[in-house]
Amino acid sequence: MPDLETVLAGLRRSPDAEAPNLFAVDAADRLIIDSASDVVADLAGASVAVIGDRYGALTLGMAVVHGITGIRVHQDSYTGELALARNAAEAGLDGVYRSCGLDEALLDGAEVVLVQLPRSLAELTEIAETIARFAAADVQVFAGGRDKHMTPAMNSVLRHSFESVSAGRGRQKARVLTASGPLATDVPSFPVTEVLGDVELTVVAHGAVFAGAKLDIGTRFLATFMGRMKPDARAVVDLGCGTGILACLATRTHPDARILATDRSAAAVASARASAQANGVVVDVVRDDAMGTFADSSVDLIVCNPPFHEGASLHTGSAEKLFAAAGRVLAPGGELWTVFNTHLAYRRAIADAVGPTEVVGKNAKFTVTRSIV
């Protein structure tokens, strides 16, 4: 079995964007591994759960340090799952873990849980409550992150679900919060449900979904153009669907079309499915990486509010990947409608990936474009 430094040095982010300012492992990963090692040394792998492992540092790191298998892992991002699988295969560690949802199967009997802290307090709340509900009564949680992304509010969130929460000594601008004594709640905080009166939609959202159950202002602006989008479309895709708001609206403007929604986030997929059910509409929801499961030239209309960051780093790689995917999946004559922060100037990148692109709307912050294959 390889040693820790060999494994960590070999980690790659692919299929996520790779760039000099984007890393597959950081100081927080190393500190979490070190902080939990004394406890994990006496446990079997099946007693260890990992949440939020971005590219495999925590999972594969614990496997090689302690020689354990059977580690249970939850990654919200599908690309994170793919990266972990590739990194495990490269290191000869394919069989040391299994992927789970954020649920009882992940945490039943878990005595140690390693968490890469999310930036969203809503996501952390759902994680903490799920651990407290399903893990062993003597579970110890080691939740770490970079100092610049941690806030005192994270301690408060953990204290709602655990009797004891303490902060460890910082190292290389990273820190680990340790929690124990789970306090299970009878009524979980997530998913949340809200009725958006102005668009007459019920939205369901898990903690990790961008904008929660709200209608973010970019999506709101794009939604005002739904009635103008390719009226004869037979297949419509909400790309990067989040809670599935655009997909649900498309069932009204394109009642004869097949409506699909896709996202790499497990929380988004669960939310979009629940939102469609809450509104009594039929939407096919798919978790994948940039429509990787969609055939070439197979859809007529794609709507997209693309991301402009990779984790905590500003980076356009994910958006450009979605544009390229749209160019592949759209049939001849198909349309991509996109909304983006005007300062990002995505129009050229969209045109290069899809086809002729025109600005159809602009307000103080956002631009909406239509591209035709």
CSV table of C-alpha atoms in Angstrom, one decimal, residues 198-334:
chain,number,residue,atom,x,y,z
A,198,ASP,CA,-44.8,36.0,-7.8
A,199,VAL,CA,-44.1,32.9,-10.0
A,200,GLU,CA,-46.7,30.7,-8.4
A,201,LEU,CA,-44.2,27.9,-7.6
A,202,THR,CA,-43.5,25.7,-4.6
A,203,VAL,CA,-39.7,25.3,-4.1
A,204,VAL,CA,-38.1,22.5,-2.1
A,205,ALA,CA,-34.4,22.9,-1.1
A,206,HIS,CA,-31.8,20.9,0.7
A,207,GLY,CA,-29.0,22.7,2.5
A,208,ALA,CA,-26.3,22.5,-0.1
A,209,VAL,CA,-28.3,24.1,-2.9
A,210,PHE,CA,-27.3,27.5,-4.1
A,211,ALA,CA,-29.9,30.2,-3.1
A,212,GLY,CA,-31.8,27.7,-1.0
A,213,ALA,CA,-35.6,27.9,-1.6
A,214,LYS,CA,-35.4,31.4,-2.9
A,215,LEU,CA,-35.4,32.6,-6.6
A,216,ASP,CA,-32.0,34.1,-7.1
A,217,ILE,CA,-32.0,37.3,-9.1
A,218,GLY,CA,-30.1,35.9,-12.1
A,219,THR,CA,-32.6,33.0,-12.5
A,220,ARG,CA,-35.5,35.4,-12.0
A,221,PHE,CA,-34.3,37.6,-14.9
A,222,LEU,CA,-33.8,34.6,-17.2
A,223,ALA,CA,-37.2,33.3,-16.3
A,224,THR,CA,-38.9,36.4,-17.7
A,225,PHE,CA,-37.7,35.3,-21.2
A,226,MET,CA,-39.2,31.7,-21.0
A,227,GLY,CA,-42.1,32.5,-23.3
A,228,ARG,CA,-39.7,33.6,-26.0
A,229,MET,CA,-37.6,30.5,-26.0
A,230,LYS,CA,-37.8,28.1,-29.0
A,231,PRO,CA,-41.6,27.4,-28.9
A,232,ASP,CA,-41.4,24.2,-31.0
A,233,ALA,CA,-38.8,22.6,-28.7
A,234,ARG,CA,-39.5,18.9,-28.1
A,235,ALA,CA,-36.8,18.4,-25.4
A,236,VAL,CA,-35.8,21.2,-22.9
A,237,VAL,CA,-33.0,21.0,-20.4
A,238,ASP,CA,-32.5,23.0,-17.3
A,239,LEU,CA,-28.7,22.8,-17.1
A,240,GLY,CA,-27.2,23.3,-13.6
A,241,CYS,CA,-30.8,23.1,-12.4
A,242,GLY,CA,-30.4,23.8,-8.6
A,243,THR,CA,-33.9,23.5,-7.2
A,244,GLY,CA,-35.4,23.0,-10.6
A,245,ILE,CA,-37.2,26.4,-10.9
A,246,LEU,CA,-36.6,26.9,-14.6
A,247,ALA,CA,-37.5,23.3,-15.4
A,248,CYS,CA,-40.8,23.7,-13.5
A,249,LEU,CA,-41.5,26.9,-15.3
A,250,ALA,CA,-40.7,25.3,-18.7
A,251,THR,CA,-43.5,22.8,-18.1
A,252,ARG,CA,-45.9,25.7,-18.5
A,253,THR,CA,-44.3,27.5,-21.5
A,254,HIS,CA,-43.5,24.2,-23.3
A,255,PRO,CA,-46.3,21.9,-22.3
A,256,ASP,CA,-45.8,19.4,-25.1
A,257,ALA,CA,-42.0,19.0,-24.6
A,258,ARG,CA,-40.1,16.6,-22.5
A,259,ILE,CA,-38.5,18.6,-19.7
A,260,LEU,CA,-35.2,17.6,-18.1
A,261,ALA,CA,-33.1,19.0,-15.3
A,262,THR,CA,-29.5,18.1,-14.6
A,263,ASP,CA,-27.0,19.0,-12.0
A,264,ARG,CA,-23.8,17.6,-10.5
A,265,SER,CA,-25.0,18.2,-7.0
A,266,ALA,CA,-26.8,15.4,-5.2
A,267,ALA,CA,-28.6,18.0,-3.1
A,268,ALA,CA,-29.7,19.9,-6.2
A,269,VAL,CA,-31.0,16.7,-7.8
A,270,ALA,CA,-33.0,15.8,-4.7
A,271,SER,CA,-34.4,19.3,-4.5
A,272,ALA,CA,-35.4,19.5,-8.1
A,273,ARG,CA,-37.2,16.2,-7.9
A,274,ALA,CA,-39.0,17.3,-4.8
A,275,SER,CA,-39.9,20.7,-6.4
A,276,ALA,CA,-41.4,19.0,-9.4
A,277,GLN,CA,-43.4,16.7,-7.3
A,278,ALA,CA,-44.6,19.6,-5.1
A,279,ASN,CA,-45.8,21.4,-8.2
A,280,GLY,CA,-47.5,18.4,-9.7
A,281,VAL,CA,-45.3,18.5,-12.9
A,282,VAL,CA,-43.3,15.9,-14.7
A,283,VAL,CA,-39.5,16.7,-14.9
A,284,ASP,CA,-36.8,14.1,-15.6
A,285,VAL,CA,-34.0,14.9,-13.2
A,286,VAL,CA,-30.5,13.5,-13.9
A,287,ARG,CA,-27.3,13.8,-11.8
A,288,ASP,CA,-24.3,13.9,-14.1
A,289,ASP,CA,-21.3,15.9,-15.2
A,290,ALA,CA,-22.1,18.6,-17.8
A,291,MET,CA,-24.7,16.4,-19.6
A,292,GLY,CA,-22.2,13.6,-19.9
A,293,THR,CA,-25.1,11.1,-20.1
A,294,PHE,CA,-26.9,13.0,-22.9
A,295,ALA,CA,-26.5,12.0,-26.5
A,296,ASP,CA,-25.1,14.4,-29.1
A,297,SER,CA,-27.7,16.6,-30.9
A,298,SER,CA,-30.5,15.3,-28.7
A,299,VAL,CA,-32.2,18.4,-27.3
A,300,ASP,CA,-33.7,21.5,-28.7
A,301,LEU,CA,-33.5,24.1,-25.9
A,302,ILE,CA,-31.2,24.5,-23.0
A,303,VAL,CA,-31.6,27.1,-20.3
A,304,CYS,CA,-28.6,27.8,-18.0
A,305,ASN,CA,-27.5,30.1,-15.2
A,306,PRO,CA,-23.8,29.0,-15.1
A,307,PRO,CA,-21.5,29.1,-12.0
A,308,PHE,CA,-18.6,31.5,-11.9
A,309,HIS,CA,-16.5,29.8,-9.3
A,310,GLU,CA,-14.8,26.4,-8.4
A,311,GLY,CA,-15.4,25.8,-4.7
A,312,ALA,CA,-14.1,28.9,-3.0
A,313,SER,CA,-12.0,30.0,-6.0
A,314,LEU,CA,-13.2,32.4,-8.8
A,315,HIS,CA,-12.8,30.4,-12.0
A,316,THR,CA,-14.8,30.2,-15.2
A,317,GLY,CA,-13.8,26.6,-16.0
A,318,SER,CA,-17.1,25.1,-14.9
A,319,ALA,CA,-19.1,27.6,-17.0
A,320,GLU,CA,-17.0,27.0,-20.1
A,321,LYS,CA,-17.5,23.2,-19.6
A,322,LEU,CA,-21.3,23.7,-19.6
A,323,PHE,CA,-21.1,25.8,-22.8
A,324,ALA,CA,-19.1,23.2,-24.6
A,325,ALA,CA,-21.6,20.5,-23.4
A,326,ALA,CA,-24.5,22.6,-24.7
A,327,GLY,CA,-22.8,22.9,-28.1
A,328,ARG,CA,-22.5,19.1,-28.3
A,329,VAL,CA,-26.0,18.2,-27.0
A,330,LEU,CA,-28.1,20.8,-28.9
A,331,ALA,CA,-29.6,19.6,-32.2
A,332,PRO,CA,-29.1,21.8,-35.3
A,333,GLY,CA,-31.3,24.9,-34.9
A,334,GLY,CA,-31.3,24.4,-31.1
